[in-house]
GROMACS .gro file of C-alpha atoms in nm:
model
  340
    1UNK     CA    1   3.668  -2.730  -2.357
    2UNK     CA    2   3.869  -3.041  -2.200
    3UNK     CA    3   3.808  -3.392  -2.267
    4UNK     CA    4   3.847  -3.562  -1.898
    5UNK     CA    5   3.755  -3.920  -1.989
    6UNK     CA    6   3.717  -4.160  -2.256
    7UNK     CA    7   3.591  -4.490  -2.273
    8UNK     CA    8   3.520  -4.771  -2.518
    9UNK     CA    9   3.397  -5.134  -2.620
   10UNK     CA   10   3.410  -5.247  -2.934
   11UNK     CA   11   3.570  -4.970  -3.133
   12UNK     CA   12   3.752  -5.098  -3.406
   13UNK     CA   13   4.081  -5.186  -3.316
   14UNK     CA   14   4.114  -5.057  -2.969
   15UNK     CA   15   4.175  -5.240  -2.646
   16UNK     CA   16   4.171  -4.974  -2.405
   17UNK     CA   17   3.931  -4.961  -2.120
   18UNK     CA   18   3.998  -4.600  -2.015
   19UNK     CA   19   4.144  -4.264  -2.112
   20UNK     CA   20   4.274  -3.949  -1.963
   21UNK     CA   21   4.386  -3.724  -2.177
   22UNK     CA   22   4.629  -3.481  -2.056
   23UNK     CA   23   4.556  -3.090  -2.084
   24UNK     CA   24   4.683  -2.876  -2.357
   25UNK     CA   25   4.903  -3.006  -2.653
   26UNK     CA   26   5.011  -3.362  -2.674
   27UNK     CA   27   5.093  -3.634  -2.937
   28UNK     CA   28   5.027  -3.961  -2.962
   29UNK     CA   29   5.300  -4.165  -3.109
   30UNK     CA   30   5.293  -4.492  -3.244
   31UNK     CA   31   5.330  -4.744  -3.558
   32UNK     CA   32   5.074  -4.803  -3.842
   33UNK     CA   33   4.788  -4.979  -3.740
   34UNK     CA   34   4.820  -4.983  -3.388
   35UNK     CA   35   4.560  -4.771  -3.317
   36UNK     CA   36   4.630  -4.409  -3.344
   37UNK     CA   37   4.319  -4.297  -3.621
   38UNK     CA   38   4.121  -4.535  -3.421
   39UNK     CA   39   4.113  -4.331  -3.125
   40UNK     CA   40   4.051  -4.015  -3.281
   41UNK     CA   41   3.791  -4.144  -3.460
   42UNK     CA   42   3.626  -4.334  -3.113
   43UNK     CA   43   3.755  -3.948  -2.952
   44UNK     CA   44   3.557  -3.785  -3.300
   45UNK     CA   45   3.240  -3.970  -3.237
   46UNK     CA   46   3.249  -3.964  -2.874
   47UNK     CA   47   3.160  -3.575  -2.889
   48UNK     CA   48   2.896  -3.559  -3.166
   49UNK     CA   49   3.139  -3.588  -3.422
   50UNK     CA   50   3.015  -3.765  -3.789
   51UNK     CA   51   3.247  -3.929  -4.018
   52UNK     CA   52   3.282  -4.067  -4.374
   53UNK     CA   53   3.301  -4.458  -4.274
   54UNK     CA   54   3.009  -4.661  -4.215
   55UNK     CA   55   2.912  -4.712  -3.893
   56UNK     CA   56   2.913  -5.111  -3.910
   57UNK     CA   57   3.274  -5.051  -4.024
   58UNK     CA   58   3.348  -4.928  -3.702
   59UNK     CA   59   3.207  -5.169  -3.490
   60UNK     CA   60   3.476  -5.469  -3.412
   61UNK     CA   61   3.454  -5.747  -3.645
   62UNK     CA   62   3.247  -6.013  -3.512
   63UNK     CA   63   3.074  -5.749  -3.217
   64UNK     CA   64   2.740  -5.592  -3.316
   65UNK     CA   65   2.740  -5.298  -3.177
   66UNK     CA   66   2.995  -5.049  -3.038
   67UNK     CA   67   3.028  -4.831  -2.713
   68UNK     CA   68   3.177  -4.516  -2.633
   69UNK     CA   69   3.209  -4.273  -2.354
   70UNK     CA   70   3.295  -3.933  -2.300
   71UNK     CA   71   3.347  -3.672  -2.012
   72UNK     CA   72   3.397  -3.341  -2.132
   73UNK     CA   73   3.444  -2.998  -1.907
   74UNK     CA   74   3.314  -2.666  -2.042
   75UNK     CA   75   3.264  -2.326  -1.910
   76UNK     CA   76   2.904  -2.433  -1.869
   77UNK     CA   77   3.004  -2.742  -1.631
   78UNK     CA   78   3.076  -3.165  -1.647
   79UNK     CA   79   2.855  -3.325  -1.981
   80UNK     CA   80   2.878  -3.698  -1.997
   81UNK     CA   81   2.829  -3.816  -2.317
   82UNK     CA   82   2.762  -4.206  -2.387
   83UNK     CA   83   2.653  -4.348  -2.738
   84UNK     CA   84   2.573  -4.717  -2.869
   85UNK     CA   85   2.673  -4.751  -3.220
   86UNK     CA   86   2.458  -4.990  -3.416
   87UNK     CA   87   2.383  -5.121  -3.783
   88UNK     CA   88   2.052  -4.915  -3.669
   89UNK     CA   89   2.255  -4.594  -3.607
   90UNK     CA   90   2.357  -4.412  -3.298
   91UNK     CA   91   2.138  -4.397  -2.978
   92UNK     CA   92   2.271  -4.101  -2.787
   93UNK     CA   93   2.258  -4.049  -2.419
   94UNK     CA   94   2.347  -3.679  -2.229
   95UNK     CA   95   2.407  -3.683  -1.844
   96UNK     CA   96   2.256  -3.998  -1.858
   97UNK     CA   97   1.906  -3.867  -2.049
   98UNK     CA   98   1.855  -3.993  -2.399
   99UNK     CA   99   1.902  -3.710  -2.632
  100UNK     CA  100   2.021  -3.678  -3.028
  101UNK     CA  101   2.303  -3.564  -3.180
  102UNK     CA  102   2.149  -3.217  -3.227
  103UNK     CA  103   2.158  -3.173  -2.844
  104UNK     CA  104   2.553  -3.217  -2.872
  105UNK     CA  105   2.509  -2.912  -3.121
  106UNK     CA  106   2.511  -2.707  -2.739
  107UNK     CA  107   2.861  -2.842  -2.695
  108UNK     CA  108   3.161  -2.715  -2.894
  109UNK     CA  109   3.261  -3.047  -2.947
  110UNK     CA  110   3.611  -3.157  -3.171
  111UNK     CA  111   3.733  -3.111  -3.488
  112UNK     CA  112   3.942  -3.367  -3.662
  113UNK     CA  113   4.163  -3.319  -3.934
  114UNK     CA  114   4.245  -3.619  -4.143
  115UNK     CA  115   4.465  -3.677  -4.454
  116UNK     CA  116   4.132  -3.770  -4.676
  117UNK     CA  117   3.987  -3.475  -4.656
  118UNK     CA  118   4.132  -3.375  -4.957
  119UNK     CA  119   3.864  -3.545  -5.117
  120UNK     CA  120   3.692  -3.238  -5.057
  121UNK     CA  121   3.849  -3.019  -5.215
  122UNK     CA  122   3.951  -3.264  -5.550
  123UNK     CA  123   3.649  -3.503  -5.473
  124UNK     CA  124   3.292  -3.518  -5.628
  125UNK     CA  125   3.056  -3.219  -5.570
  126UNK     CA  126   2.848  -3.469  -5.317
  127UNK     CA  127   3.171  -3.503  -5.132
  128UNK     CA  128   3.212  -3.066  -5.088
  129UNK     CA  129   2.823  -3.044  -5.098
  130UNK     CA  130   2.819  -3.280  -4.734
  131UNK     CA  131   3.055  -3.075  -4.603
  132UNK     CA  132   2.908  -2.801  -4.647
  133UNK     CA  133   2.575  -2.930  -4.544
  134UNK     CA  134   2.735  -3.075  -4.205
  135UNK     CA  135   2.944  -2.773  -4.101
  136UNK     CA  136   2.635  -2.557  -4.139
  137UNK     CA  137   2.466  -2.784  -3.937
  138UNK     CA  138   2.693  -2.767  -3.655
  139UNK     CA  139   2.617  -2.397  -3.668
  140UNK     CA  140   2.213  -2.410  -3.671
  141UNK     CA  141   1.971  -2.658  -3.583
  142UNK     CA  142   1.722  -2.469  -3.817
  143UNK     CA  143   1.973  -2.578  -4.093
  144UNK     CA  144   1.977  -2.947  -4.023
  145UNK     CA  145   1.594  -2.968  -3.943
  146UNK     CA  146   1.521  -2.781  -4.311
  147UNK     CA  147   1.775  -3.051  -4.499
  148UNK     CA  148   1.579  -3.321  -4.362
  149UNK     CA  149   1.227  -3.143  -4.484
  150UNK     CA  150   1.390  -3.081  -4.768
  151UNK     CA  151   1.512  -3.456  -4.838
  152UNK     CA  152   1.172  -3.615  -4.781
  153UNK     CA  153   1.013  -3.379  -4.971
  154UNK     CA  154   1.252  -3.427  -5.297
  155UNK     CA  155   1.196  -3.851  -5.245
  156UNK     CA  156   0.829  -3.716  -5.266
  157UNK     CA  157   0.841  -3.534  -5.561
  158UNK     CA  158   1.110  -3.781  -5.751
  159UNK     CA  159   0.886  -4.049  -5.663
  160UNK     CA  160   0.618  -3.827  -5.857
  161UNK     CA  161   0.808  -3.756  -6.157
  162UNK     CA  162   0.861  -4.069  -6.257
  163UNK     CA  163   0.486  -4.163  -6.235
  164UNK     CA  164   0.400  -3.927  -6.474
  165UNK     CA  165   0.400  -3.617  -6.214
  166UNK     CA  166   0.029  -3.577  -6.160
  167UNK     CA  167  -0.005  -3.324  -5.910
  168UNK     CA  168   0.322  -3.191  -5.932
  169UNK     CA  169   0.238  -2.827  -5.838
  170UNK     CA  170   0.164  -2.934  -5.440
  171UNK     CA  171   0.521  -3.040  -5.419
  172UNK     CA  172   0.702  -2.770  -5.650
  173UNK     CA  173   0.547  -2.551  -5.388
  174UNK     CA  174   0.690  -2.751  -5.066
  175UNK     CA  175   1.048  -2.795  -5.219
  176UNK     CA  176   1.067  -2.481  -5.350
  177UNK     CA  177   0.955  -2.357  -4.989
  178UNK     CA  178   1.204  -2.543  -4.834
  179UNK     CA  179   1.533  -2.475  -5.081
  180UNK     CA  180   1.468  -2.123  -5.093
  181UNK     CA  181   1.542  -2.094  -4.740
  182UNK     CA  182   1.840  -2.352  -4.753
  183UNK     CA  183   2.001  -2.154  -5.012
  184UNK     CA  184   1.962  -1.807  -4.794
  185UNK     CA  185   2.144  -1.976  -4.542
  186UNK     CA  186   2.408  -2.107  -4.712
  187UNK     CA  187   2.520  -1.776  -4.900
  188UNK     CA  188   2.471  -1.644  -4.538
  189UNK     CA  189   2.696  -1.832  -4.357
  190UNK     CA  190   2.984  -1.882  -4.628
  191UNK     CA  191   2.980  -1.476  -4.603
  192UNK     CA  192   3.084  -1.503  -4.221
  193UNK     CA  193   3.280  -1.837  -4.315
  194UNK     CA  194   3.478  -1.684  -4.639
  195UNK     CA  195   3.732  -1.386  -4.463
  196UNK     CA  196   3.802  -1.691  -4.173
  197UNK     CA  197   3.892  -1.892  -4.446
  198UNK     CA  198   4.108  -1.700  -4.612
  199UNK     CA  199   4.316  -1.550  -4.380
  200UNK     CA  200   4.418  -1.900  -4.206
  201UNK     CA  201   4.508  -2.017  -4.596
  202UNK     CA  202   4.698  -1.695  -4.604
  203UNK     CA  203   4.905  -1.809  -4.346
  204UNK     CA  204   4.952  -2.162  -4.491
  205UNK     CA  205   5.033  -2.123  -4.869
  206UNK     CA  206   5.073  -1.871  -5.107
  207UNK     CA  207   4.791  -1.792  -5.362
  208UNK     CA  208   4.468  -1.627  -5.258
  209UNK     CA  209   4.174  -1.860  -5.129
  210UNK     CA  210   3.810  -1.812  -5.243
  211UNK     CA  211   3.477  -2.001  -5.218
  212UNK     CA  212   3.189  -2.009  -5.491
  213UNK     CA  213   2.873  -2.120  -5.418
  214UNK     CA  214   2.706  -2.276  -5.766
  215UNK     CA  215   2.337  -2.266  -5.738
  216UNK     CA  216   2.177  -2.457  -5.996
  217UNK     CA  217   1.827  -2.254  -6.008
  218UNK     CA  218   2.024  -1.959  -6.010
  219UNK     CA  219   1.770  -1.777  -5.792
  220UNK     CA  220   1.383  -1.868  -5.752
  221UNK     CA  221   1.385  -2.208  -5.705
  222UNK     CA  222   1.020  -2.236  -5.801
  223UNK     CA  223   1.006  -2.073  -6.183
  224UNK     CA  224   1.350  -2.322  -6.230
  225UNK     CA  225   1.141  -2.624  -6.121
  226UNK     CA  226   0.853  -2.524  -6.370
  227UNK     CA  227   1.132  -2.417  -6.632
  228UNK     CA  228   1.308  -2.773  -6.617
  229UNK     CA  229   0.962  -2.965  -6.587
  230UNK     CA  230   0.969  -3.144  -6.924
  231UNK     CA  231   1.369  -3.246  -6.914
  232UNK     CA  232   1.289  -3.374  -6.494
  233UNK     CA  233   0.950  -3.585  -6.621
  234UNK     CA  234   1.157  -3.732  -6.878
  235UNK     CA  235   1.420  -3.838  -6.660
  236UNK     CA  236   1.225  -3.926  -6.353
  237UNK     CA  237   1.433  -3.671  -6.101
  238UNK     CA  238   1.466  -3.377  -5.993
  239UNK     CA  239   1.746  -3.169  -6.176
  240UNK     CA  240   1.734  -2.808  -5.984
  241UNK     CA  241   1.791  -2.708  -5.627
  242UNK     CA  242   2.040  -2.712  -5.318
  243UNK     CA  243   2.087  -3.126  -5.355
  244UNK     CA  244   2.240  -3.048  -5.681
  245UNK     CA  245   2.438  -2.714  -5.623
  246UNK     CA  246   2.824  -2.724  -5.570
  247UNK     CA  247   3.047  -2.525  -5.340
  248UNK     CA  248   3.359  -2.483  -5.526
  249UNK     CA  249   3.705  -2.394  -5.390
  250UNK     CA  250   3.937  -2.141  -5.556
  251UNK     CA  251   4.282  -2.097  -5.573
  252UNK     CA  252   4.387  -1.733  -5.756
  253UNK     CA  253   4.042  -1.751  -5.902
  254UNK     CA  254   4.081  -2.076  -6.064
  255UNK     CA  255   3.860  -2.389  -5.908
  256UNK     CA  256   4.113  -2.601  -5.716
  257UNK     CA  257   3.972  -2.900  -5.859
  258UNK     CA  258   4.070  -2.883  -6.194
  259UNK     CA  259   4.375  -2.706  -6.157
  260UNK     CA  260   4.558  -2.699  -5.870
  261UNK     CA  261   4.850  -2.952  -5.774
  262UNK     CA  262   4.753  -3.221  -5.459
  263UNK     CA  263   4.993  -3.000  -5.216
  264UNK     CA  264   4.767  -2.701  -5.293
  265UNK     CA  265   4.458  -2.917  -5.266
  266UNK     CA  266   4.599  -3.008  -4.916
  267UNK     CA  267   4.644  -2.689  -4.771
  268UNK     CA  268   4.329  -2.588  -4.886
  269UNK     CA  269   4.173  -2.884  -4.698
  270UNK     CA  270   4.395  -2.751  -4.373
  271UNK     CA  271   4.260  -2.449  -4.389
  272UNK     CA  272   3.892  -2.571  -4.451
  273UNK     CA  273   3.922  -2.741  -4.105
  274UNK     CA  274   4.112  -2.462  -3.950
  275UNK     CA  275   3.882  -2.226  -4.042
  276UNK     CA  276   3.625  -2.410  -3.908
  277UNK     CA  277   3.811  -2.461  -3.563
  278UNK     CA  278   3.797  -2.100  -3.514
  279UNK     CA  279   3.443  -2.043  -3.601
  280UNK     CA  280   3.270  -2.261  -3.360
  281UNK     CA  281   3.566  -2.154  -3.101
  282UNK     CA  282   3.412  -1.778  -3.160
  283UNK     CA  283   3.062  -1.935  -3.158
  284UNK     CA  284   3.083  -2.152  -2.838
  285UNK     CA  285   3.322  -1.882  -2.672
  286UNK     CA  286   3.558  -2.196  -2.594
  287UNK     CA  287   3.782  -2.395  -2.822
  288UNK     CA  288   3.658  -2.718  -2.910
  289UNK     CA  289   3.901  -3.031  -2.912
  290UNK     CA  290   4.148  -3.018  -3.209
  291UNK     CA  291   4.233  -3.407  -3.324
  292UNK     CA  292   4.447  -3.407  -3.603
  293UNK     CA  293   4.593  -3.743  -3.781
  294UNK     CA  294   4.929  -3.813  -3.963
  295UNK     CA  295   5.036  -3.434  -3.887
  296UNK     CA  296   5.407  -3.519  -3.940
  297UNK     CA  297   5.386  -3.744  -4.232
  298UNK     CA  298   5.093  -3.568  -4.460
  299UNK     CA  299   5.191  -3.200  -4.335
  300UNK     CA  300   5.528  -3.053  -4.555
  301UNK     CA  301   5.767  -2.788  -4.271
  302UNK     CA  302   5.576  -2.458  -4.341
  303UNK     CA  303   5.207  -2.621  -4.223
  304UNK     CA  304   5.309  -2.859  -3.941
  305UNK     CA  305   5.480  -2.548  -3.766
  306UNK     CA  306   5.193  -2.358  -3.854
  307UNK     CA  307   4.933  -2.621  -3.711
  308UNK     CA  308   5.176  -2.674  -3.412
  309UNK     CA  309   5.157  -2.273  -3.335
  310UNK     CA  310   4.770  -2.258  -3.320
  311UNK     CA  311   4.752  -2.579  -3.141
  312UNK     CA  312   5.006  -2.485  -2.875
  313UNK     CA  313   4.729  -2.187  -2.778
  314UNK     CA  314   4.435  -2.375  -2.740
  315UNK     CA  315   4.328  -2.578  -2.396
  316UNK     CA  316   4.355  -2.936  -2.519
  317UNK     CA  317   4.469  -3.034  -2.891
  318UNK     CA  318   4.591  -3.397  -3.024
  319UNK     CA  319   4.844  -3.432  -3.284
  320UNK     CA  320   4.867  -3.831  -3.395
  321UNK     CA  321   5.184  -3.943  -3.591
  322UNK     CA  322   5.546  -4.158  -3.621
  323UNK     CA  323   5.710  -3.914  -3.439
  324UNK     CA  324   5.611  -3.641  -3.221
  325UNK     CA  325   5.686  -3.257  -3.250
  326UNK     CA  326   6.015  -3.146  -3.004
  327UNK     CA  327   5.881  -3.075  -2.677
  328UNK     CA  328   5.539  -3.193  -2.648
  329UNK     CA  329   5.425  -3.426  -2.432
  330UNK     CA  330   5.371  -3.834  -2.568
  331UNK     CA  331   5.103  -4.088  -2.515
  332UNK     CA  332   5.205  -4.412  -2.691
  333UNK     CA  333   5.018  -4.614  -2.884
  334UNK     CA  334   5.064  -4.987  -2.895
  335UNK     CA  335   4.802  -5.252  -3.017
  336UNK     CA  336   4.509  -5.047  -2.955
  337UNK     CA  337   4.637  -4.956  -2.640
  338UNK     CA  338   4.733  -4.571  -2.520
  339UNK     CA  339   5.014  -4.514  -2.239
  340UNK     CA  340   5.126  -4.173  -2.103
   0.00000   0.00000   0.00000
C-alpha cells in the first residue's frame, strides 16, 4: 500500500496544507518540536490508526475540532479516507460515504512505532491488555464487536453487584457467554502471533522472546464468577474474566517487567510492532505503511540497521529523526511544515 496524499486542519502543531509522500523509504528530518511526531500521528490517524493521547489533545489549541485527509493506493484500487476529529470522537468518511473505523479494518492501513511504547512492555497490565485488545481487533471484526458486548455487559453486572446482586445469574450467563469466546480468540491468535514474534526479536537482541497469556478464571469463566461471588458482592466489581487478565512478555522465561533492563524492554517493544507489521502485511497480502519516530535517537546501532533493512523492502516506510540514515531520501520538517 502507498499513501498518495495527505491533508490537514487543525492537527496539532502542523501548518501544512498538503502532502505527497514519496514512494519507498524516506526520512523526515527536522528539530524538536517542529512537527515531525505530529505528522505521523495526523499520517497514524489518517488511516484508521488509534493512539494513546486524547483526542481533544490533538485538536489545535483554541480549534474545536480537527481534519484530516488521506489518499491511499492498494492492490484493490484509490480509498479516500477523510475524518473530523471531535471532543465527540471521530466521524469517519470512505470514498466520500460515512463509514466507521471498522470499515478501515478492509485496508492494511500503518503501523507506527513510537519511543513510548515501552510502556507496554514495563507499563500496567491495562496498558499490555489494550494492546492486545486493539491488535486483535485489527485482525477480526468479530473480536472488536464481542469486547464491546462484553464491556456493556460487565457495566451491567458491576452496576448489579454493588446493589446487592439480585438477579445475578441472568448476567453471569451473558458475560460468561461473551468472555469465553474472547478468551478462545485470544489464545488463538497469540498462537499465530507468538513464532512472528520471536523470530523478528531473534534478529534484534539476544535472549529468547516469549508471550504468556494470564487468564484470571483460569478456564470456565462461569463456575469462576459463581466461585468469586461473595469476595465480587463485597467489593461491588467484578474480579474474574478477560478485563482483568494480563498478557505478559518474557525474556529467557523471566517476565520482562520485573526483570529485564529498559534496552531489553525496548527491543521487545520493536519487535512487538515489527511483528505486527508482518502479520497484517501476510493478512492484507500488501505491506501496510511503516511510520516510525525518533529511529536514530531511541534505536542503539544493531536495531536501527536492522529496522532500516526491513524498511528498505517494503513499498513506502517513514523513518522520523535529527538526522537521517546515509542514502535515503529527506523531507524536512520546519514549524509544522514538510519540504522534499
Amino acid at each position: 500500500m502507498r499513501l498518495l496524499l495527505f491533508r490537514q486542519k487543525n492537527f496539532r502543531n502542523l501548518a501544512l496544507a498538503a502532502f505527497r509522500p514519496p514512494p519507498g523509504l524516506f526520512a523526515l528530518v527536522g528539530g524538536n518540536a517542529q512537527g515531525k511526531t505530529s505528522l505521523l500521528l495526523g499520517l497514524h490517524l489518517a488511516l484508521g490508526g488509534e493512539v494513546r493521547s486524547p483526542l481533544a489533545d490533538l485538536i489545535r489549541f483554541g480549534e474545536k475540532e480537527a481534519w484530516l485527509f488521506a489518499e491511499v493506493e492498494t492492490e484493490l484500487g484509490l480509498y479516500r479516507i477523510e475524518q473530523r476529529l471531535g471532543p465527540e470522537g471521530r466521524e469517519v468518511f470512505l470514498n466520500e460515504k460515512a463509514a466507521n473505523l471498522r470499515a478501515l479494518q478492509e485496508l492494511p492501513g500503518s503501523v507506527l512505532i513510537l519511543p513510548e511504547d515501552v510502556e507496554v512492555v514495563l507499563g500496567s497490565r491495562e496498558e499490555r491488555r489494550t494492546f492486545l485488545d486493539r491488535l486483535i481487533g485489527r485482525f477480526s471484526r468479530r473480536y472488536t464487536a464481542l469486547l464491546s458486548a462484553y464491556e456493556k455487559t460487565l457495566r451491567q453486572r458491576n452496576a448489579l453487584l454493588k446493589a446487592g446482586g439480585n438477579g445475578l445469574e441472568v448476567w453471569d450467563r451473558e458475560l460468561a457467554r461473551y468472555g469465553m469466546e474472547i478468551m478462545a480468540l485470544r489464545r488463538r491468535f497469540l498462537k499465530r502471533f507468538l513464532p512472528i514474534f520471536q523470530g523478528v526479536h531473534q534478529s534484534l537482541a539476544p535472549g529468547e522472546a516469549g508471550l504468556l497469556l494470564e487468564e484470571t478464571a483460569g478456564g470456565d469463566l462461569l463456575e469462576a464468577l459463581k466461585a468469586q461471588r461473595e469476595e465480587e458482592l463485597a467489593r461491588g466489581q467484578t474480579l474474574v474474566g478477560p478485563h482483568r487478565d494480563d498478557l505478559v512478555f518474557l525474556l529467557s522465561e523471566r517476565p520482562v517487567h520485573r526483570f529485564a533492563s529498559r534496552g531489553e524492554a525496548k527491543a521487545i517493544a520493536l519487535a512487538l510492532r515489527l511483528a505486527e507489521h508482518r502479520l497484517l502485511s501476510e493478512h492484507h497480502g500488501e505491506a501496510p505503511l511503516l511510520l516510525v519516530d525518533e529511529w536514530s535517537e531511541e534505536l542503539d546501532e544493531g536495531k536501527r540497521e536492522a529496522v532500516l533493512a526491513y524498511a528498505r523492502g517494503l513499498p513506502q516506510a517513514v523513518l522520523a529523526g535529527l538526522s537521517a540514515p546515509k542514502g535515503v531520501p529527506v523531507c524536512w520538517v520546519e514549524g509544522g511544515v514538510v519540504l522534499c
